[in-house]
């Protein structure tokens, strides 16, 4: 665990406080294609602390605007823009065969010094904004490092050895997949099942995730010696601080 001075102060995007950061600057066109990018140092100032669930409810029209958005209309406009850009990025990723699963996690509810209960957290529209930006930022950072000759550690997603079992599972749910691994076909199957079987989609997602297997971390040396040329390879950078409403100030 990081010391509190780091985790809750110096590396936290506290409201109205300047923080030194590395910014991944991306220009996205109307089709969701990255047309320009850069990585640079900047001071970042978070103008409002916003909660995922409250923002998701507001975006979906099922809840009121958080007080900070009423106070700062420019932040509301920025969140709407981020939502639109994230949707373009998601659609582009789906076209390229990115797999979208139902995901949830248990979050402890702490009361006093103990855990009162476990609450199931699921993804929502606000979280999806950050997820799509993080995936795009990972790609920019990987290319930035590679172009400058730095060694990197990449997560390689191998071709699933248990693909026939995934094909069989798809057929049990009314789908059809080709005999050879096909990410786009699997994504289309998952998308159809999410719409047709929302109540059981999480169980289906977990089953397919297990059959896909784990990725491997591989080092790419300086000079470009590659561990893999698979398009499903992802380069990892430290998780960006996730805060809607933060913006570079210099």
mmCIF file of C-alpha atoms in Angstrom:
data_model
loop_
_atom_site.group_PDB
_atom_site.id
_atom_site.type_symbol
_atom_site.label_atom_id
_atom_site.label_comp_id
_atom_site.label_asym_id
_atom_site.label_seq_id
_atom_site.Cartn_x
_atom_site.Cartn_y
_atom_site.Cartn_z
ATOM 1 C CA UNK A 1 0.000 0.000 0.000
ATOM 2 C CA UNK A 2 1.145 3.526 -0.745
ATOM 3 C CA UNK A 3 1.592 5.891 2.211
ATOM 4 C CA UNK A 4 -1.499 8.095 2.719
ATOM 5 C CA UNK A 5 0.475 11.198 1.722
ATOM 6 C CA UNK A 6 0.922 9.666 -1.731
ATOM 7 C CA UNK A 7 -2.333 7.759 -2.203
ATOM 8 C CA UNK A 8 -4.725 10.442 -0.946
ATOM 9 C CA UNK A 9 -2.757 13.593 -1.716
ATOM 10 C CA UNK A 10 0.254 13.832 -4.027
ATOM 11 C CA UNK A 11 -0.942 11.251 -6.590
ATOM 12 C CA UNK A 12 -4.656 11.951 -6.150
ATOM 13 C CA UNK A 13 -6.476 14.436 -8.379
ATOM 14 C CA UNK A 14 -7.981 16.406 -5.527
ATOM 15 C CA UNK A 15 -10.366 19.168 -6.494
ATOM 16 C CA UNK A 16 -8.817 22.563 -7.351
ATOM 17 C CA UNK A 17 -5.276 21.278 -6.759
ATOM 18 C CA UNK A 18 -2.494 21.251 -9.362
ATOM 19 C CA UNK A 19 -0.826 17.890 -9.871
ATOM 20 C CA UNK A 20 2.223 17.008 -11.978
ATOM 21 C CA UNK A 21 1.230 14.443 -14.583
ATOM 22 C CA UNK A 22 2.069 12.772 -17.862
ATOM 23 C CA UNK A 23 -0.699 13.572 -20.331
ATOM 24 C CA UNK A 24 -1.687 11.295 -23.206
ATOM 25 C CA UNK A 25 -3.083 13.758 -25.758
ATOM 26 C CA UNK A 26 -5.292 12.171 -28.444
ATOM 27 C CA UNK A 27 -7.218 13.518 -31.420
ATOM 28 C CA UNK A 28 -10.136 11.277 -32.451
ATOM 29 C CA UNK A 29 -12.114 11.786 -35.665
ATOM 30 C CA UNK A 30 -15.835 11.159 -36.203
ATOM 31 C CA UNK A 31 -15.216 7.485 -37.041
ATOM 32 C CA UNK A 32 -13.398 6.842 -33.760
ATOM 33 C CA UNK A 33 -9.992 6.689 -35.456
ATOM 34 C CA UNK A 34 -6.937 8.096 -33.694
ATOM 35 C CA UNK A 35 -5.491 10.693 -36.065
ATOM 36 C CA UNK A 36 -2.878 12.351 -33.818
ATOM 37 C CA UNK A 37 -1.337 11.771 -30.414
ATOM 38 C CA UNK A 38 1.401 12.932 -28.083
ATOM 39 C CA UNK A 39 2.676 12.305 -24.562
ATOM 40 C CA UNK A 40 3.977 15.192 -22.474
ATOM 41 C CA UNK A 41 4.346 16.588 -18.969
ATOM 42 C CA UNK A 42 1.746 19.015 -17.650
ATOM 43 C CA UNK A 43 0.050 20.308 -14.542
ATOM 44 C CA UNK A 44 -3.454 18.881 -14.198
ATOM 45 C CA UNK A 45 -6.202 20.573 -12.199
ATOM 46 C CA UNK A 46 -9.350 18.662 -11.345
ATOM 47 C CA UNK A 47 -12.251 21.119 -11.264
ATOM 48 C CA UNK A 48 -14.850 18.780 -9.787
ATOM 49 C CA UNK A 49 -14.907 15.430 -8.033
ATOM 50 C CA UNK A 50 -17.586 13.377 -9.748
ATOM 51 C CA UNK A 51 -18.882 9.909 -8.875
ATOM 52 C CA UNK A 52 -19.296 7.215 -11.534
ATOM 53 C CA UNK A 53 -22.817 6.198 -10.545
ATOM 54 C CA UNK A 54 -24.140 9.763 -10.357
ATOM 55 C CA UNK A 55 -22.656 10.689 -13.737
ATOM 56 C CA UNK A 56 -23.960 7.470 -15.324
ATOM 57 C CA UNK A 57 -27.487 8.173 -14.044
ATOM 58 C CA UNK A 58 -27.320 11.734 -15.395
ATOM 59 C CA UNK A 59 -26.071 10.592 -18.805
ATOM 60 C CA UNK A 60 -28.784 7.930 -18.991
ATOM 61 C CA UNK A 61 -31.473 10.437 -18.001
ATOM 62 C CA UNK A 62 -32.404 8.480 -14.883
ATOM 63 C CA UNK A 63 -30.939 10.885 -12.347
ATOM 64 C CA UNK A 64 -30.352 14.598 -11.733
ATOM 65 C CA UNK A 65 -27.194 16.442 -12.690
ATOM 66 C CA UNK A 66 -24.617 16.379 -9.884
ATOM 67 C CA UNK A 67 -24.268 19.733 -8.130
ATOM 68 C CA UNK A 68 -20.818 20.307 -9.658
ATOM 69 C CA UNK A 69 -22.268 20.172 -13.176
ATOM 70 C CA UNK A 70 -24.883 22.762 -12.326
ATOM 71 C CA UNK A 71 -22.183 24.959 -10.862
ATOM 72 C CA UNK A 72 -19.789 24.483 -13.784
ATOM 73 C CA UNK A 73 -21.685 24.182 -17.096
ATOM 74 C CA UNK A 74 -18.418 23.836 -19.011
ATOM 75 C CA UNK A 75 -17.718 20.599 -17.139
ATOM 76 C CA UNK A 76 -21.138 19.253 -18.105
ATOM 77 C CA UNK A 77 -20.369 20.007 -21.761
ATOM 78 C CA UNK A 78 -16.971 18.332 -21.419
ATOM 79 C CA UNK A 79 -18.482 15.162 -19.951
ATOM 80 C CA UNK A 80 -21.037 15.020 -22.782
ATOM 81 C CA UNK A 81 -18.183 15.362 -25.290
ATOM 82 C CA UNK A 82 -16.164 12.656 -23.545
ATOM 83 C CA UNK A 83 -19.203 10.368 -23.632
ATOM 84 C CA UNK A 84 -19.609 10.905 -27.396
ATOM 85 C CA UNK A 85 -15.910 10.297 -28.095
ATOM 86 C CA UNK A 86 -15.874 7.164 -25.927
ATOM 87 C CA UNK A 87 -18.820 5.793 -27.920
ATOM 88 C CA UNK A 88 -16.879 6.317 -31.175
ATOM 89 C CA UNK A 89 -13.843 4.566 -29.699
ATOM 90 C CA UNK A 90 -15.993 1.661 -28.520
ATOM 91 C CA UNK A 91 -17.640 1.257 -31.921
ATOM 92 C CA UNK A 92 -14.235 1.308 -33.637
ATOM 93 C CA UNK A 93 -12.876 -1.304 -31.230
ATOM 94 C CA UNK A 94 -15.910 -3.520 -31.844
ATOM 95 C CA UNK A 95 -15.399 -3.234 -35.594
ATOM 96 C CA UNK A 96 -11.819 -4.433 -35.077
ATOM 97 C CA UNK A 97 -12.928 -7.415 -32.979
ATOM 98 C CA UNK A 98 -12.534 -6.153 -29.417
ATOM 99 C CA UNK A 99 -14.420 -8.398 -26.981
ATOM 100 C CA UNK A 100 -16.881 -6.873 -24.525
ATOM 101 C CA UNK A 101 -17.891 -8.954 -21.533
ATOM 102 C CA UNK A 102 -20.257 -8.394 -18.622
ATOM 103 C CA UNK A 103 -18.068 -7.578 -15.644
ATOM 104 C CA UNK A 104 -18.764 -7.079 -11.975
ATOM 105 C CA UNK A 105 -16.744 -6.905 -8.795
ATOM 106 C CA UNK A 106 -17.432 -7.052 -5.100
ATOM 107 C CA UNK A 107 -16.807 -3.811 -3.253
ATOM 108 C CA UNK A 108 -16.688 -3.805 0.553
ATOM 109 C CA UNK A 109 -18.963 -1.312 2.304
ATOM 110 C CA UNK A 110 -16.982 -0.076 5.302
ATOM 111 C CA UNK A 111 -18.713 1.252 8.380
ATOM 112 C CA UNK A 112 -16.539 2.345 11.272
ATOM 113 C CA UNK A 113 -13.561 0.010 11.403
ATOM 114 C CA UNK A 114 -15.239 -3.008 9.859
ATOM 115 C CA UNK A 115 -16.818 -4.220 6.643
ATOM 116 C CA UNK A 116 -20.603 -3.998 6.876
ATOM 117 C CA UNK A 117 -21.442 -5.787 3.626
ATOM 118 C CA UNK A 118 -20.240 -6.601 0.124
ATOM 119 C CA UNK A 119 -21.845 -4.674 -2.723
ATOM 120 C CA UNK A 120 -21.719 -5.857 -6.329
ATOM 121 C CA UNK A 121 -20.365 -3.145 -8.619
ATOM 122 C CA UNK A 122 -21.173 -3.422 -12.316
ATOM 123 C CA UNK A 123 -20.016 -1.363 -15.266
ATOM 124 C CA UNK A 124 -21.990 1.688 -16.319
ATOM 125 C CA UNK A 125 -21.853 4.462 -18.885
ATOM 126 C CA UNK A 126 -19.457 6.652 -16.889
ATOM 127 C CA UNK A 127 -17.052 3.788 -16.251
ATOM 128 C CA UNK A 128 -17.193 2.894 -19.937
ATOM 129 C CA UNK A 129 -15.953 6.393 -20.817
ATOM 130 C CA UNK A 130 -12.829 5.870 -18.736
ATOM 131 C CA UNK A 131 -12.314 2.291 -19.948
ATOM 132 C CA UNK A 132 -12.310 3.313 -23.613
ATOM 133 C CA UNK A 133 -9.968 6.233 -22.964
ATOM 134 C CA UNK A 134 -7.602 3.977 -21.011
ATOM 135 C CA UNK A 135 -7.437 1.416 -23.829
ATOM 136 C CA UNK A 136 -6.673 4.177 -26.338
ATOM 137 C CA UNK A 137 -4.080 5.699 -23.983
ATOM 138 C CA UNK A 138 -2.363 2.318 -23.596
ATOM 139 C CA UNK A 139 -1.952 2.090 -27.361
ATOM 140 C CA UNK A 140 -0.565 5.627 -27.631
ATOM 141 C CA UNK A 141 1.906 5.016 -24.806
ATOM 142 C CA UNK A 142 3.066 1.730 -26.368
ATOM 143 C CA UNK A 143 3.746 3.384 -29.719
ATOM 144 C CA UNK A 144 5.396 6.370 -28.037
ATOM 145 C CA UNK A 145 7.863 4.113 -26.203
ATOM 146 C CA UNK A 146 8.486 1.831 -29.187
ATOM 147 C CA UNK A 147 9.216 4.717 -31.553
ATOM 148 C CA UNK A 148 11.829 5.998 -29.108
ATOM 149 C CA UNK A 149 13.560 2.650 -28.677
ATOM 150 C CA UNK A 150 12.507 1.893 -25.099
ATOM 151 C CA UNK A 151 12.135 -1.647 -23.832
ATOM 152 C CA UNK A 152 8.546 -2.457 -22.838
ATOM 153 C CA UNK A 153 6.576 -5.224 -21.160
ATOM 154 C CA UNK A 154 3.539 -6.300 -23.152
ATOM 155 C CA UNK A 155 0.632 -8.557 -22.399
ATOM 156 C CA UNK A 156 0.247 -11.062 -25.218
ATOM 157 C CA UNK A 157 -3.164 -12.688 -25.664
ATOM 158 C CA UNK A 158 -2.494 -15.989 -27.364
ATOM 159 C CA UNK A 159 -4.792 -17.805 -29.766
ATOM 160 C CA UNK A 160 -7.124 -19.778 -27.459
ATOM 161 C CA UNK A 161 -6.339 -23.485 -27.419
ATOM 162 C CA UNK A 162 -9.891 -24.258 -26.241
ATOM 163 C CA UNK A 163 -11.608 -22.523 -29.145
ATOM 164 C CA UNK A 164 -13.625 -25.683 -30.039
ATOM 165 C CA UNK A 165 -15.201 -25.538 -26.583
ATOM 166 C CA UNK A 166 -16.094 -21.868 -27.169
ATOM 167 C CA UNK A 167 -17.719 -22.884 -30.476
ATOM 168 C CA UNK A 168 -19.703 -25.579 -28.657
ATOM 169 C CA UNK A 169 -20.756 -23.130 -25.930
ATOM 170 C CA UNK A 170 -21.930 -20.647 -28.572
ATOM 171 C CA UNK A 171 -24.045 -23.315 -30.238
ATOM 172 C CA UNK A 172 -25.714 -24.071 -26.882
ATOM 173 C CA UNK A 173 -26.801 -20.424 -26.788
ATOM 174 C CA UNK A 174 -28.145 -20.354 -30.326
ATOM 175 C CA UNK A 175 -25.006 -18.958 -31.942
ATOM 176 C CA UNK A 176 -22.599 -20.141 -34.608
ATOM 177 C CA UNK A 177 -18.850 -19.558 -34.692
ATOM 178 C CA UNK A 178 -16.285 -20.594 -37.328
ATOM 179 C CA UNK A 179 -14.000 -23.539 -36.628
ATOM 180 C CA UNK A 180 -10.926 -21.279 -36.616
ATOM 181 C CA UNK A 181 -10.549 -18.566 -33.919
ATOM 182 C CA UNK A 182 -12.212 -15.352 -35.075
ATOM 183 C CA UNK A 183 -12.348 -12.356 -32.714
ATOM 184 C CA UNK A 184 -14.886 -10.427 -34.796
ATOM 185 C CA UNK A 185 -17.260 -13.387 -34.977
ATOM 186 C CA UNK A 186 -16.975 -13.916 -31.225
ATOM 187 C CA UNK A 187 -17.659 -10.235 -30.576
ATOM 188 C CA UNK A 188 -20.784 -10.322 -32.748
ATOM 189 C CA UNK A 189 -21.984 -13.425 -30.881
ATOM 190 C CA UNK A 190 -21.382 -11.747 -27.503
ATOM 191 C CA UNK A 191 -23.154 -8.579 -28.618
ATOM 192 C CA UNK A 192 -26.191 -10.584 -29.773
ATOM 193 C CA UNK A 193 -26.337 -12.599 -26.554
ATOM 194 C CA UNK A 194 -26.062 -9.456 -24.414
ATOM 195 C CA UNK A 195 -29.205 -8.131 -26.103
ATOM 196 C CA UNK A 196 -31.082 -11.444 -26.177
ATOM 197 C CA UNK A 197 -30.104 -12.840 -22.750
ATOM 198 C CA UNK A 198 -29.197 -9.922 -20.461
ATOM 199 C CA UNK A 199 -30.031 -11.867 -17.282
ATOM 200 C CA UNK A 200 -27.589 -14.698 -18.033
ATOM 201 C CA UNK A 201 -24.987 -12.786 -20.044
ATOM 202 C CA UNK A 202 -22.644 -12.382 -17.075
ATOM 203 C CA UNK A 203 -22.446 -16.164 -16.595
ATOM 204 C CA UNK A 204 -21.794 -16.635 -20.308
ATOM 205 C CA UNK A 205 -19.085 -13.972 -20.202
ATOM 206 C CA UNK A 206 -17.320 -15.669 -17.308
ATOM 207 C CA UNK A 207 -17.400 -19.042 -19.053
ATOM 208 C CA UNK A 208 -15.845 -17.628 -22.238
ATOM 209 C CA UNK A 209 -13.226 -15.646 -20.317
ATOM 210 C CA UNK A 210 -12.100 -18.874 -18.634
ATOM 211 C CA UNK A 211 -11.930 -20.690 -21.972
ATOM 212 C CA UNK A 212 -9.905 -17.889 -23.566
ATOM 213 C CA UNK A 213 -7.223 -18.335 -20.921
ATOM 214 C CA UNK A 214 -4.709 -15.921 -19.494
ATOM 215 C CA UNK A 215 -2.400 -13.623 -21.367
ATOM 216 C CA UNK A 216 1.373 -13.657 -20.987
ATOM 217 C CA UNK A 217 3.705 -10.815 -20.088
ATOM 218 C CA UNK A 218 6.643 -10.572 -22.485
ATOM 219 C CA UNK A 219 9.522 -8.144 -22.675
ATOM 220 C CA UNK A 220 10.219 -6.269 -25.869
ATOM 221 C CA UNK A 221 13.873 -5.275 -25.940
ATOM 222 C CA UNK A 222 15.334 -1.995 -27.105
ATOM 223 C CA UNK A 223 15.646 -1.904 -30.853
ATOM 224 C CA UNK A 224 12.340 -3.629 -31.495
ATOM 225 C CA UNK A 225 12.979 -7.351 -30.881
ATOM 226 C CA UNK A 226 9.413 -8.563 -30.639
ATOM 227 C CA UNK A 227 7.879 -11.309 -28.577
ATOM 228 C CA UNK A 228 4.800 -11.420 -30.784
ATOM 229 C CA UNK A 229 3.258 -9.739 -33.808
ATOM 230 C CA UNK A 230 -0.348 -10.492 -32.804
ATOM 231 C CA UNK A 231 -2.758 -7.578 -33.110
ATOM 232 C CA UNK A 232 -4.312 -8.635 -29.821
ATOM 233 C CA UNK A 233 -1.098 -7.751 -27.978
ATOM 234 C CA UNK A 234 -1.546 -4.966 -25.455
ATOM 235 C CA UNK A 235 1.218 -2.815 -23.996
ATOM 236 C CA UNK A 236 0.575 -1.799 -20.420
ATOM 237 C CA UNK A 237 1.311 1.511 -18.783
ATOM 238 C CA UNK A 238 0.562 2.414 -15.153
ATOM 239 C CA UNK A 239 -3.181 2.903 -14.728
ATOM 240 C CA UNK A 240 -4.102 6.530 -15.403
ATOM 241 C CA UNK A 241 -5.714 8.472 -12.588
ATOM 242 C CA UNK A 242 -9.371 8.169 -13.468
ATOM 243 C CA UNK A 243 -11.150 11.462 -12.992
ATOM 244 C CA UNK A 244 -13.815 12.946 -15.238
ATOM 245 C CA UNK A 245 -13.452 16.710 -15.338
ATOM 246 C CA UNK A 246 -9.682 16.961 -15.021
ATOM 247 C CA UNK A 247 -7.855 19.076 -17.573
ATOM 248 C CA UNK A 248 -4.240 20.146 -18.284
ATOM 249 C CA UNK A 249 -3.484 23.667 -17.090
ATOM 250 C CA UNK A 250 -0.021 24.086 -18.586
#
